[in-house]
Coordinates of C-alpha atoms in Angstrom, one line a residue:
M3 CA 118.8 -33.9 23.2
G4 CA 121.3 -36.4 22.1
K5 CA 122.2 -37.4 18.6
L6 CA 120.1 -40.5 18.7
H7 CA 117.1 -38.5 20.2
R8 CA 117.5 -36.1 17.2
K9 CA 117.7 -39.0 14.7
V10 CA 114.7 -40.6 16.1
F11 CA 112.9 -37.3 15.8
I12 CA 114.1 -36.8 12.2
I13 CA 113.0 -40.4 11.4
L14 CA 109.5 -39.6 12.8
L15 CA 109.4 -36.1 11.3
P16 CA 108.0 -37.3 7.9
L17 CA 105.1 -38.7 10.0
A18 CA 104.4 -35.3 11.3
A19 CA 104.7 -34.0 7.7
I20 CA 102.3 -36.6 6.5
I21 CA 99.9 -35.5 9.2
L22 CA 100.1 -31.9 8.2
F23 CA 99.8 -32.8 4.5
L24 CA 96.7 -35.0 5.1
G25 CA 95.3 -32.3 7.3
Y26 CA 95.8 -29.7 4.7
G27 CA 94.5 -32.0 2.1
Y28 CA 91.4 -32.7 4.1
Y29 CA 90.9 -28.9 4.5
Q30 CA 91.3 -28.3 0.8
A31 CA 89.0 -31.2 -0.1
R32 CA 86.3 -30.0 2.2
Q33 CA 86.7 -26.4 1.1
T34 CA 86.3 -27.6 -2.6
L35 CA 83.3 -29.6 -1.7
N36 CA 81.8 -26.7 0.1
I37 CA 82.4 -24.4 -2.9
D38 CA 81.0 -26.9 -5.3
H39 CA 77.9 -27.3 -3.1
I40 CA 77.5 -23.5 -3.2
K41 CA 77.8 -23.4 -6.9
Q42 CA 75.4 -26.1 -7.4
T43 CA 72.9 -24.3 -5.0
V44 CA 73.4 -21.0 -6.8
Q45 CA 73.0 -22.6 -10.3
F46 CA 69.8 -24.4 -9.1
A47 CA 68.4 -21.1 -7.7
A48 CA 69.3 -19.3 -10.9
V49 CA 67.7 -21.9 -13.2
Q50 CA 64.5 -22.1 -11.1
G51 CA 64.4 -18.3 -10.7
S52 CA 64.8 -17.6 -14.5
K53 CA 62.0 -20.0 -15.1
E54 CA 59.6 -18.3 -12.8
I55 CA 60.5 -14.9 -14.1
S56 CA 60.0 -16.3 -17.6
Q57 CA 56.6 -17.5 -16.7
T58 CA 55.7 -14.1 -15.1
L59 CA 56.7 -12.3 -18.3
E60 CA 54.8 -14.6 -20.5
A61 CA 51.7 -14.1 -18.5
G62 CA 52.3 -10.4 -18.8
L63 CA 52.4 -10.8 -22.6
A64 CA 49.2 -12.7 -22.6
E65 CA 47.5 -10.1 -20.3
F66 CA 48.7 -7.4 -22.7
D67 CA 47.0 -9.3 -25.6
Q68 CA 43.8 -9.5 -23.7
Y69 CA 43.9 -5.8 -22.9
D70 CA 44.6 -5.0 -26.5
S71 CA 41.7 -7.0 -27.6
Q72 CA 39.4 -4.7 -25.5
I73 CA 40.8 -1.4 -27.0
S74 CA 41.6 -2.4 -30.6
G75 CA 38.0 -2.7 -31.7
C76 CA 36.2 0.1 -33.8
H77 CA 35.3 2.9 -31.4
D78 CA 33.4 6.2 -31.9
D79 CA 35.7 8.5 -33.8
S80 CA 34.5 11.2 -31.4
L81 CA 36.2 9.4 -28.5
S82 CA 39.7 10.6 -27.5
I83 CA 42.7 8.4 -27.0
E84 CA 42.4 9.1 -23.3
A85 CA 38.8 8.0 -23.3
I86 CA 39.7 4.7 -25.2
I87 CA 42.6 3.8 -23.0
G88 CA 41.1 5.0 -19.7
G89 CA 37.7 3.5 -20.4
Q90 CA 39.0 -0.1 -20.2
P91 CA 39.7 -1.8 -16.9
F92 CA 43.5 -2.2 -16.4
S93 CA 45.3 -4.5 -13.8
F94 CA 48.5 -3.2 -12.1
D95 CA 49.5 -6.6 -11.0
R96 CA 52.1 -7.2 -13.7
F97 CA 52.2 -3.7 -15.1
A98 CA 53.3 -0.5 -13.4
M99 CA 51.8 2.0 -16.0
V100 CA 49.7 2.3 -19.1
L101 CA 50.2 5.3 -21.4
A102 CA 49.3 6.6 -24.8
T103 CA 51.0 8.9 -27.2
D104 CA 50.2 10.8 -30.3
P105 CA 51.6 9.5 -33.7
Q106 CA 54.8 11.6 -32.9
G107 CA 55.4 9.7 -29.7
N108 CA 54.4 12.5 -27.2
I109 CA 52.7 11.3 -24.2
I110 CA 49.1 12.4 -24.0
Y111 CA 47.7 10.0 -21.4
E112 CA 49.1 8.0 -18.6
K113 CA 47.9 6.0 -15.7
S114 CA 50.3 4.3 -13.2
V115 CA 50.1 2.2 -10.1
N116 CA 50.7 5.3 -8.1
Q117 CA 47.5 7.2 -7.4
P118 CA 47.4 10.1 -7.9
S119 CA 49.8 10.0 -10.7
Q120 CA 53.0 11.8 -10.2
F121 CA 53.6 12.3 -14.0
N122 CA 54.4 15.7 -15.3
S123 CA 54.2 16.1 -19.0
T124 CA 56.0 19.4 -18.8
S125 CA 59.0 17.8 -17.1
L126 CA 62.2 18.6 -19.0
K127 CA 63.1 14.9 -18.9
L128 CA 60.0 14.1 -20.9
K129 CA 59.7 16.9 -23.3
T130 CA 61.2 14.6 -26.0
P131 CA 59.1 11.9 -27.5
F132 CA 58.7 8.8 -25.2
Y133 CA 59.7 6.4 -27.9
P134 CA 63.2 6.3 -29.4
F135 CA 63.2 7.2 -33.1
D136 CA 64.0 3.7 -34.3
L137 CA 61.2 2.2 -32.2
L138 CA 58.7 4.8 -33.4
Q139 CA 59.6 3.9 -37.0
Q140 CA 59.0 0.2 -36.3
L141 CA 55.7 1.0 -34.7
V142 CA 54.7 2.7 -37.9
Q143 CA 55.8 -0.2 -39.8
V144 CA 53.8 -2.6 -37.7
H145 CA 50.7 -0.4 -38.4
E146 CA 51.4 -0.4 -42.1
Q147 CA 51.9 -4.1 -42.1
Q148 CA 48.8 -4.7 -40.1
Q149 CA 46.7 -2.6 -42.6
A150 CA 48.2 -4.4 -45.6
Q151 CA 47.6 -7.8 -44.0
Q152 CA 44.0 -6.8 -43.1
A153 CA 43.3 -5.6 -46.6
Y154 CA 44.7 -8.8 -48.0
R155 CA 42.6 -10.9 -45.7
Q156 CA 39.4 -8.8 -46.6
S157 CA 40.2 -9.3 -50.3
M158 CA 40.7 -13.1 -49.7
R159 CA 37.4 -13.4 -47.8
S160 CA 35.6 -11.5 -50.7
Q161 CA 37.1 -13.8 -53.3
V162 CA 36.2 -17.0 -51.3
K163 CA 32.6 -15.8 -50.6
Q164 CA 32.1 -15.0 -54.3
T165 CA 33.3 -18.5 -55.3
L166 CA 31.0 -20.1 -52.7
G167 CA 28.1 -18.1 -54.0
T168 CA 28.8 -19.3 -57.6
L169 CA 29.1 -22.9 -56.4
S170 CA 25.8 -22.6 -54.3
A171 CA 24.0 -21.3 -57.5
Q172 CA 25.3 -24.4 -59.4
G173 CA 24.1 -26.7 -56.5
Q174 CA 27.7 -27.8 -55.7
T175 CA 27.6 -27.0 -51.9
D176 CA 28.8 -30.4 -51.0
T177 CA 31.7 -30.8 -53.3
P178 CA 35.3 -31.1 -52.2
L179 CA 36.1 -27.5 -53.6
A180 CA 33.2 -26.1 -51.5
R181 CA 34.3 -27.8 -48.5
S182 CA 37.9 -26.5 -48.9
L183 CA 36.7 -23.0 -49.5
N184 CA 34.5 -23.1 -46.3
L185 CA 37.5 -24.3 -44.3
Q186 CA 39.6 -21.5 -45.8
L187 CA 37.0 -18.9 -44.9
R188 CA 36.7 -20.3 -41.3
H189 CA 40.6 -20.0 -41.1
L190 CA 40.6 -16.3 -42.3
A191 CA 37.9 -15.5 -39.7
Q192 CA 40.0 -17.1 -36.9
V193 CA 43.2 -15.3 -37.9
N194 CA 44.4 -13.0 -35.1
T195 CA 44.0 -9.4 -36.3
Q196 CA 46.0 -7.9 -33.4
S197 CA 49.1 -5.9 -34.5
K198 CA 52.5 -7.1 -33.4
A199 CA 53.5 -6.0 -30.1
L200 CA 57.1 -4.5 -29.8
I201 CA 59.1 -5.2 -26.6
A202 CA 61.7 -2.6 -25.8
Y203 CA 63.9 -1.7 -22.7
L204 CA 63.2 1.2 -20.6
P205 CA 66.3 2.7 -19.1
A206 CA 66.5 3.6 -15.3
K207 CA 66.5 7.4 -16.1
Q208 CA 63.0 7.1 -17.9
V209 CA 61.7 5.0 -15.0
E210 CA 62.8 7.7 -12.5
A211 CA 61.3 10.4 -14.7
L212 CA 57.9 8.5 -14.9
A213 CA 58.0 8.4 -11.1
L214 CA 57.5 4.6 -11.0
P215 CA 57.5 2.9 -7.6
F216 CA 60.9 1.1 -8.3
T217 CA 64.3 1.9 -9.4
G218 CA 66.4 0.4 -12.2
G219 CA 65.4 -0.2 -15.8
T220 CA 62.5 -2.4 -17.0
F221 CA 60.7 -3.4 -20.2
Y222 CA 57.6 -2.1 -21.9
L223 CA 55.2 -3.4 -24.5
S224 CA 53.9 -1.1 -27.3
R225 CA 51.2 -1.3 -30.1
P226 CA 49.7 1.2 -32.6
L227 CA 46.2 2.6 -32.1
T228 CA 43.8 3.1 -35.1
N229 CA 40.4 4.5 -35.7
C230 CA 37.5 2.7 -37.3
Q231 CA 38.9 3.7 -40.8
G232 CA 42.2 2.0 -39.9
Q233 CA 44.1 5.4 -39.6
L234 CA 46.9 5.6 -37.1
I235 CA 45.9 7.9 -34.3
G236 CA 48.7 7.1 -31.8
F237 CA 50.4 4.4 -29.9
Y238 CA 50.0 2.9 -26.3
S239 CA 52.3 1.0 -24.1
V240 CA 52.4 -0.8 -20.8
I241 CA 55.4 -0.9 -18.4
I242 CA 56.3 -4.1 -16.6
N243 CA 56.0 -3.7 -12.9
N244 CA 59.4 -4.6 -11.5
Q245 CA 57.8 -5.1 -8.0
T246 CA 56.4 -8.3 -9.4
L247 CA 59.8 -9.4 -10.4
E248 CA 61.2 -8.4 -7.0
K249 CA 58.9 -10.9 -5.4
K250 CA 60.4 -13.6 -7.6
L251 CA 63.8 -12.5 -6.6
E252 CA 62.9 -12.5 -2.9
S253 CA 61.7 -16.2 -3.3
I254 CA 65.2 -17.0 -4.8
R255 CA 66.8 -15.2 -1.8
K256 CA 65.0 -17.5 0.6
I257 CA 66.3 -20.5 -1.2
L258 CA 69.8 -19.2 -0.7
E259 CA 69.2 -18.4 2.9
Q260 CA 68.2 -22.0 3.5
H261 CA 71.8 -22.9 2.5
Q262 CA 73.3 -20.3 4.7
L263 CA 73.9 -17.9 1.9
A264 CA 72.3 -14.8 3.3
H265 CA 74.5 -12.3 1.6
A266 CA 74.0 -12.3 -2.1
D267 CA 73.3 -9.9 -5.0
I268 CA 70.2 -11.1 -7.1
S269 CA 69.2 -9.0 -10.0
V270 CA 67.8 -9.0 -13.6
V271 CA 70.4 -7.8 -16.0
H272 CA 69.7 -6.3 -19.4
N273 CA 71.9 -8.2 -21.9
A274 CA 72.7 -5.3 -24.3
S275 CA 74.1 -3.1 -21.6
N276 CA 74.8 -5.3 -18.5
A277 CA 72.6 -2.8 -16.7
P278 CA 70.9 -4.2 -13.6
M279 CA 67.1 -3.8 -13.1
F280 CA 67.5 -4.0 -9.3
P281 CA 70.2 -2.5 -7.0
L282 CA 73.4 -4.4 -6.1
S283 CA 75.2 -4.5 -2.9
Y284 CA 78.4 -6.6 -3.4
I285 CA 79.4 -6.5 -7.0
S286 CA 80.2 -3.0 -8.4
L287 CA 78.6 -1.7 -11.6
S288 CA 81.9 -1.3 -13.3
T289 CA 82.8 -5.0 -12.6
L290 CA 79.3 -6.0 -13.8
R291 CA 79.7 -4.1 -17.2
R292 CA 83.0 -5.9 -17.7
Q293 CA 81.6 -9.3 -16.7
P294 CA 80.8 -11.4 -19.7
L295 CA 77.5 -13.2 -19.5
S296 CA 77.4 -17.0 -20.2
H297 CA 74.9 -18.7 -22.4
S298 CA 74.3 -21.4 -19.7
P299 CA 73.8 -21.2 -16.1
L300 CA 77.3 -22.1 -15.1
A301 CA 78.6 -21.0 -11.7
R302 CA 82.2 -19.4 -12.1
E303 CA 84.6 -17.0 -10.5
A304 CA 83.7 -13.4 -11.1
I305 CA 86.1 -11.2 -13.1
D306 CA 86.8 -9.3 -9.9
D307 CA 88.1 -12.5 -8.3
L308 CA 86.1 -11.7 -5.2
G309 CA 83.1 -14.0 -5.6
I310 CA 81.1 -16.6 -7.5
I311 CA 78.7 -15.4 -10.3
V312 CA 76.1 -17.2 -12.2
N313 CA 73.7 -15.9 -14.9
S314 CA 70.7 -17.8 -16.3
P315 CA 69.1 -16.5 -19.4
I316 CA 65.4 -15.6 -19.1
N317 CA 63.7 -17.1 -22.1
V318 CA 60.2 -16.0 -23.1
T319 CA 58.2 -17.7 -25.7
L320 CA 57.0 -15.0 -28.2
Q321 CA 53.8 -15.7 -30.1
S322 CA 53.5 -14.7 -33.7
N323 CA 52.0 -11.3 -32.8
H324 CA 55.0 -10.4 -30.6
S325 CA 58.3 -8.9 -31.9
R326 CA 61.4 -7.5 -30.1
V327 CA 63.4 -4.2 -30.2
L328 CA 66.8 -4.4 -28.9
T329 CA 70.0 -2.4 -29.3
T330 CA 71.8 -5.2 -31.0
P331 CA 69.2 -7.8 -32.0
S332 CA 71.7 -10.1 -33.7
A333 CA 73.6 -10.6 -30.4
L334 CA 70.8 -12.7 -29.0
Q335 CA 69.1 -15.8 -29.8
A336 CA 65.7 -15.4 -31.6
R337 CA 63.6 -16.7 -28.6
Q338 CA 65.7 -14.8 -25.9
F339 CA 64.0 -11.9 -24.2
G340 CA 67.2 -10.0 -23.7
L341 CA 67.5 -10.6 -19.9
N342 CA 69.6 -12.6 -17.6
L343 CA 69.0 -13.5 -13.9
L344 CA 72.3 -12.9 -12.2
I345 CA 73.4 -14.1 -8.8
Y346 CA 76.7 -13.1 -7.2
I347 CA 77.9 -14.6 -4.0
P348 CA 81.0 -12.8 -2.4
Y349 CA 83.7 -14.9 -1.1
R350 CA 83.4 -13.3 2.4
E351 CA 80.0 -15.0 2.6
M352 CA 81.9 -18.3 2.6
E353 CA 84.5 -17.2 5.2
Q354 CA 82.5 -18.3 8.2
D355 CA 82.2 -21.9 6.8
H356 CA 85.8 -21.7 6.0
N357 CA 86.7 -20.6 9.5
V358 CA 84.7 -23.4 11.0
L359 CA 86.4 -25.9 8.7
F360 CA 89.8 -24.5 9.6
D361 CA 89.1 -24.8 13.4
E362 CA 88.1 -28.4 13.0
M363 CA 91.1 -29.2 10.8
A364 CA 93.4 -27.4 13.3
F365 CA 91.9 -29.4 16.1
Y366 CA 92.6 -32.8 14.5
I367 CA 96.0 -31.8 13.4
L368 CA 97.0 -30.6 16.9
L369 CA 95.6 -33.9 18.4
S370 CA 97.7 -35.8 15.8
L371 CA 100.8 -33.8 16.6
L372 CA 100.2 -34.4 20.3
M373 CA 100.2 -38.2 19.7
F374 CA 103.3 -37.7 17.6
V375 CA 105.0 -36.2 20.6
I376 CA 103.9 -38.9 22.8
L377 CA 105.1 -41.6 20.4
S378 CA 108.4 -39.8 20.1
G379 CA 108.9 -39.8 23.9
Y380 CA 107.9 -43.4 24.1
L381 CA 110.5 -44.4 21.5
A382 CA 113.1 -42.2 23.3
Y383 CA 112.5 -44.0 26.5
T384 CA 112.3 -47.6 25.2
I385 CA 115.1 -47.4 22.6
V386 CA 117.1 -44.3 22.8
S387 CA 117.7 -44.3 26.6
P388 CA 119.2 -47.9 26.6
I389 CA 121.3 -47.2 23.5
S390 CA 122.7 -44.0 25.0
Y391 CA 123.6 -46.0 28.2
L392 CA 125.5 -48.6 26.1
T393 CA 127.1 -45.7 24.2
H394 CA 128.4 -44.2 27.4
Q395 CA 129.9 -47.7 28.4
A396 CA 131.4 -48.1 25.0
Q397 CA 133.1 -44.7 25.4
L398 CA 134.5 -45.7 28.7
L399 CA 135.7 -48.9 27.2
A400 CA 137.4 -46.9 24.3
S401 CA 139.2 -44.7 26.9
G402 CA 140.5 -47.6 28.8
G403 CA 138.4 -47.2 31.8
D404 CA 136.7 -49.9 33.8
V405 CA 133.4 -51.0 32.3
T406 CA 130.6 -52.6 34.3
I407 CA 127.6 -53.7 32.2
K408 CA 124.3 -54.1 33.8
P409 CA 122.3 -56.5 31.5
L410 CA 119.0 -55.1 30.5
K411 CA 116.1 -57.4 31.4
R412 CA 114.4 -57.2 28.0
N413 CA 113.4 -59.9 25.5
D414 CA 113.8 -57.9 22.4
E415 CA 116.7 -56.7 20.2
I416 CA 117.9 -54.1 22.7
G417 CA 118.2 -56.9 25.4
E418 CA 120.2 -59.0 22.8
L419 CA 122.4 -55.8 22.0
S420 CA 123.1 -55.4 25.8
L421 CA 124.2 -59.1 26.2
A422 CA 126.3 -58.9 23.0
F423 CA 127.9 -55.7 24.3
E424 CA 128.8 -57.3 27.7
K425 CA 130.4 -60.2 25.8
M426 CA 132.2 -57.8 23.5
A427 CA 133.6 -55.7 26.5
I428 CA 135.0 -58.8 28.3
T429 CA 136.6 -59.9 25.0
I430 CA 138.1 -56.4 24.3
Q431 CA 139.5 -56.2 27.9
S432 CA 141.1 -59.6 27.7
K433 CA 142.7 -58.8 24.4
Q434 CA 143.6 -55.3 25.2
Q435 CA 146.9 -56.4 26.9
S436 CA 147.7 -58.6 23.9
L437 CA 147.1 -55.9 21.5
T438 CA 149.3 -53.5 23.5
E439 CA 152.0 -55.9 23.2
Q440 CA 151.6 -56.4 19.6
A441 CA 151.5 -52.7 19.0
H442 CA 155.2 -52.4 20.1
H443 CA 156.6 -55.3 18.3
D444 CA 157.2 -56.3 14.6
P445 CA 154.6 -58.9 13.8
L446 CA 157.1 -60.9 11.4
T447 CA 160.3 -60.9 13.6
G448 CA 159.0 -60.4 17.0
I449 CA 161.4 -57.6 17.8
L450 CA 160.7 -53.9 18.5
N451 CA 159.2 -51.9 15.7
R452 CA 160.4 -48.5 14.7
R453 CA 158.1 -46.6 17.1
A454 CA 158.8 -48.7 20.1
L455 CA 162.5 -48.7 19.5
L456 CA 162.6 -44.8 19.2
E457 CA 160.5 -44.5 22.5
D458 CA 162.7 -47.0 24.3
A459 CA 165.9 -45.4 23.1
T460 CA 164.9 -41.8 23.9
S461 CA 163.2 -42.7 27.3
T462 CA 165.8 -45.0 28.8
I463 CA 169.1 -44.1 27.3
R464 CA 170.4 -40.5 27.3
A465 CA 173.9 -40.9 26.3
N466 CA 177.2 -43.1 26.4
A467 CA 176.0 -45.6 24.0
S468 CA 176.7 -47.0 20.6
V469 CA 174.2 -47.4 17.7
C470 CA 174.5 -49.9 14.8
M471 CA 172.4 -49.5 11.6
M472 CA 172.2 -52.8 9.7
D473 CA 170.9 -53.6 6.3
L474 CA 170.8 -57.1 4.6
D475 CA 172.6 -57.1 1.3
H476 CA 170.9 -58.2 -1.9
F477 CA 167.7 -58.7 -0.1
K478 CA 165.5 -57.6 -3.1
Q479 CA 167.1 -60.3 -5.2
I480 CA 166.3 -62.8 -2.5
N481 CA 162.6 -61.9 -2.8
D482 CA 162.7 -61.9 -6.6
Q483 CA 164.5 -65.2 -6.9
F484 CA 163.3 -67.2 -3.9
G485 CA 159.9 -65.5 -3.0
H486 CA 158.7 -63.4 -0.2
A487 CA 158.4 -66.4 2.0
A488 CA 162.0 -67.0 1.8
G489 CA 162.6 -63.3 2.3
D490 CA 160.6 -63.6 5.5
A491 CA 162.6 -66.6 6.7
V492 CA 165.8 -64.7 6.0
L493 CA 164.7 -61.8 8.1
Q494 CA 163.5 -64.0 11.0
Y495 CA 166.8 -66.0 11.0
F496 CA 168.7 -62.8 11.0
C497 CA 167.0 -61.6 14.1
E498 CA 167.8 -64.9 15.9
L499 CA 171.4 -64.5 15.0
V500 CA 171.6 -60.9 16.3
K501 CA 169.6 -61.8 19.5
A502 CA 172.1 -64.6 20.2
E503 CA 174.9 -62.0 20.2
I504 CA 173.4 -59.1 22.3
R505 CA 172.6 -58.6 25.8
T506 CA 169.1 -58.5 27.4
H507 CA 169.2 -54.8 28.0
D508 CA 170.4 -54.0 24.5
I509 CA 167.5 -52.5 22.3
F510 CA 167.1 -54.3 18.9
G511 CA 164.4 -53.3 16.5
R512 CA 163.3 -53.4 12.9
I513 CA 162.9 -49.8 11.4
G514 CA 162.2 -50.8 7.8
G515 CA 162.0 -53.7 5.3
E516 CA 165.4 -55.1 5.7
E517 CA 166.9 -52.4 7.9
F518 CA 167.5 -52.9 11.6
T519 CA 168.8 -50.8 14.5
L520 CA 170.8 -52.0 17.5
V521 CA 171.3 -49.6 20.5
L522 CA 174.0 -50.7 23.0
P523 CA 173.9 -48.9 26.3
Q524 CA 177.1 -48.2 28.2
T525 CA 179.1 -49.5 25.2
H526 CA 182.1 -47.9 23.6
L527 CA 182.6 -47.6 20.0
E528 CA 185.4 -50.3 19.9
Q529 CA 183.1 -52.8 21.7
A530 CA 180.3 -51.9 19.4
V531 CA 182.5 -52.5 16.3
K532 CA 183.6 -55.9 17.6
L533 CA 180.0 -56.9 18.2
A534 CA 179.1 -55.8 14.7
E535 CA 181.9 -57.8 13.2
R536 CA 180.7 -60.9 15.0
I537 CA 177.1 -60.4 13.6
R538 CA 178.5 -59.8 10.2
E539 CA 180.5 -63.0 10.2
K540 CA 177.7 -65.1 11.5
T541 CA 175.4 -63.7 9.0
E542 CA 177.9 -64.4 6.2
Q543 CA 178.4 -68.0 7.5
H544 CA 174.8 -69.0 8.4
L545 CA 172.2 -66.9 6.8
H546 CA 172.4 -68.5 3.3
T547 CA 171.4 -71.9 4.9
V548 CA 167.7 -70.7 5.2
L549 CA 167.4 -70.6 1.4
T550 CA 166.3 -73.8 -0.4
S551 CA 169.0 -73.6 -3.0
P552 CA 172.4 -71.8 -3.2
A553 CA 172.2 -68.2 -4.1
P554 CA 174.1 -66.8 -7.0
F555 CA 175.0 -63.8 -4.8
P556 CA 176.3 -63.6 -1.1
V557 CA 173.7 -63.3 1.8
T558 CA 175.4 -60.8 3.9
V559 CA 174.8 -57.7 6.0
S560 CA 176.3 -54.2 5.9
I561 CA 176.7 -52.4 9.2
G562 CA 177.2 -48.8 10.1
V563 CA 178.3 -47.9 13.7
T564 CA 178.5 -44.6 15.6
E565 CA 178.9 -43.5 19.2
W566 CA 176.1 -41.6 21.1
R567 CA 177.7 -39.4 23.7
S568 CA 175.2 -36.5 23.7
G569 CA 172.6 -34.8 21.4
D570 CA 169.5 -35.8 19.7
F571 CA 169.0 -39.5 19.0
H572 CA 167.6 -38.9 15.5
K573 CA 170.9 -37.2 14.6
V574 CA 172.8 -40.2 15.9
L575 CA 170.6 -42.4 13.7
S576 CA 171.4 -40.2 10.8
R577 CA 175.2 -40.6 11.4
A578 CA 174.9 -44.4 11.7
D579 CA 172.9 -44.4 8.5
Q580 CA 175.7 -42.5 6.7
C581 CA 178.1 -45.1 7.9
L582 CA 175.9 -47.9 6.6
Y583 CA 175.7 -46.1 3.2
Q584 CA 179.5 -46.0 3.1
A585 CA 179.6 -49.7 3.8
K586 CA 177.2 -50.3 1.0
R587 CA 179.3 -48.1 -1.4
A588 CA 182.5 -49.9 -0.3
G589 CA 181.1 -53.2 -1.6
R590 CA 178.7 -54.5 1.1
N591 CA 179.4 -57.1 3.8
Q592 CA 181.4 -54.5 5.8
V593 CA 181.3 -52.7 9.0
I594 CA 181.9 -48.8 9.0
A595 CA 182.3 -46.8 12.1
T596 CA 182.7 -43.2 12.9
T597 CA 183.5 -41.2 16.0
D598 CA 182.4 -37.8 14.8
Q599 CA 180.3 -35.9 17.3
P600 CA 178.1 -32.9 16.6
S601 CA 179.2 -29.6 18.1
S602 CA 177.5 -28.9 21.5

């Protein structure tokens, strides 16, 4: 791959990066949309499920009130609690067990959905009272409050009836007061005389001890039992059947399965302890205990970072004859039952959708990259290849080789470049000879430059020659007083004077600003000195005429001459330069020669 190929690839590389970036962005966006869809689905299922469970529990409360109305009347005192409780029809649709205890809370009767009952009152797990101490105390208080309210209502009815009797004796039966008292009497007759029902949580261990047909904790409702004299003879309770709730949870699971969420934990959680009433498969109990419950059904990442969790409070409307018993009653809202419907979706449930999405994204990215490779190849063929051809021809042209340009039959910038290169090559070849000539001569005077003089002297002359070093006197003053144009004219005229005195095979060149070197092949020192004197004289006589006005100083030349018999040419130049220096020191406008030779 050539440099231009690589550059085209690098130029197009951002396109590939954009393709990858857009593909990744598309994948992330779709993944976010999928997660948002899952969250919305789970939130909807949680809200709907909590409403259905709330309705089921409220129906259970109403059924408990109806059952209580059948057993709370005045019964024959000879009847036992077992006879009172067992003599009434009981539905095991919403309740799993009905039981009765003595005033100390010890179970004396039970009847469960399991027939025959597996209850064993001698079980070590149930030797203690069924009710916790604080609940037992509240049940006693409920009984005492009921008796006090009943006595108050009885007293009020007696007073109202007595007043109505007095009004009737006076013939005031249709007065506003009489009508108000009759209305008050009817209201007292309609007051619900049922005692408050206490709702409490039954832990999983007690559920297991009672041999109920389900696992996990549940709730139970309790009321006091009294005889015809209003005396407390015990308590009775009904335990909510979790199997009824399981049916509701199963309907929630079907909703999730319709949205391809087959693997999920769905349970009812007791707020006070975060204890699940139904078994869990994906979220651990330790994680659940640490998981804070939300007050609203908002789907969020679970505390274990392994799934999405949502909980929806199960709100039950409590009538005036219902109360609650909770471990921390102040931690919950007044109308909240103390339960939450919890749904947990593990992230691995979403992996299949993510894999499908990833495969889709990978397909489109690979297709785009394939198009990128094809585009790169096309550009390389249509742009890089012609440019590479022209580059090769340019390299041949630069090395001095013969260049033959084949015009490209194209009507674009590449074709124009080819035509322009062809014209350029012809122009360069035509000027190459001229440039070569200019490279060896001084552009101002037309004589050899320093490089060409050294090459010619060392390549054509080996020895038996004389060398003259010449330097124009006061040349700096000429430039300063008359200008550089006058100085250039002086240099040019001096060269003409020298060329008029030397032979065609003599080597004359400019090696500095106003310094010149003359190499005289096959010339002895005496002959060279004579030639140097002629040049000095003519310079003194004619060179000043170039100036536009008389100069306040002589326009002359100083010359140093030496003989070159053997040795290095640069050393010869050094000896000639020393002679020139002596001529300058001696007062200028002189020729100084030396015959000193270096030791061989």
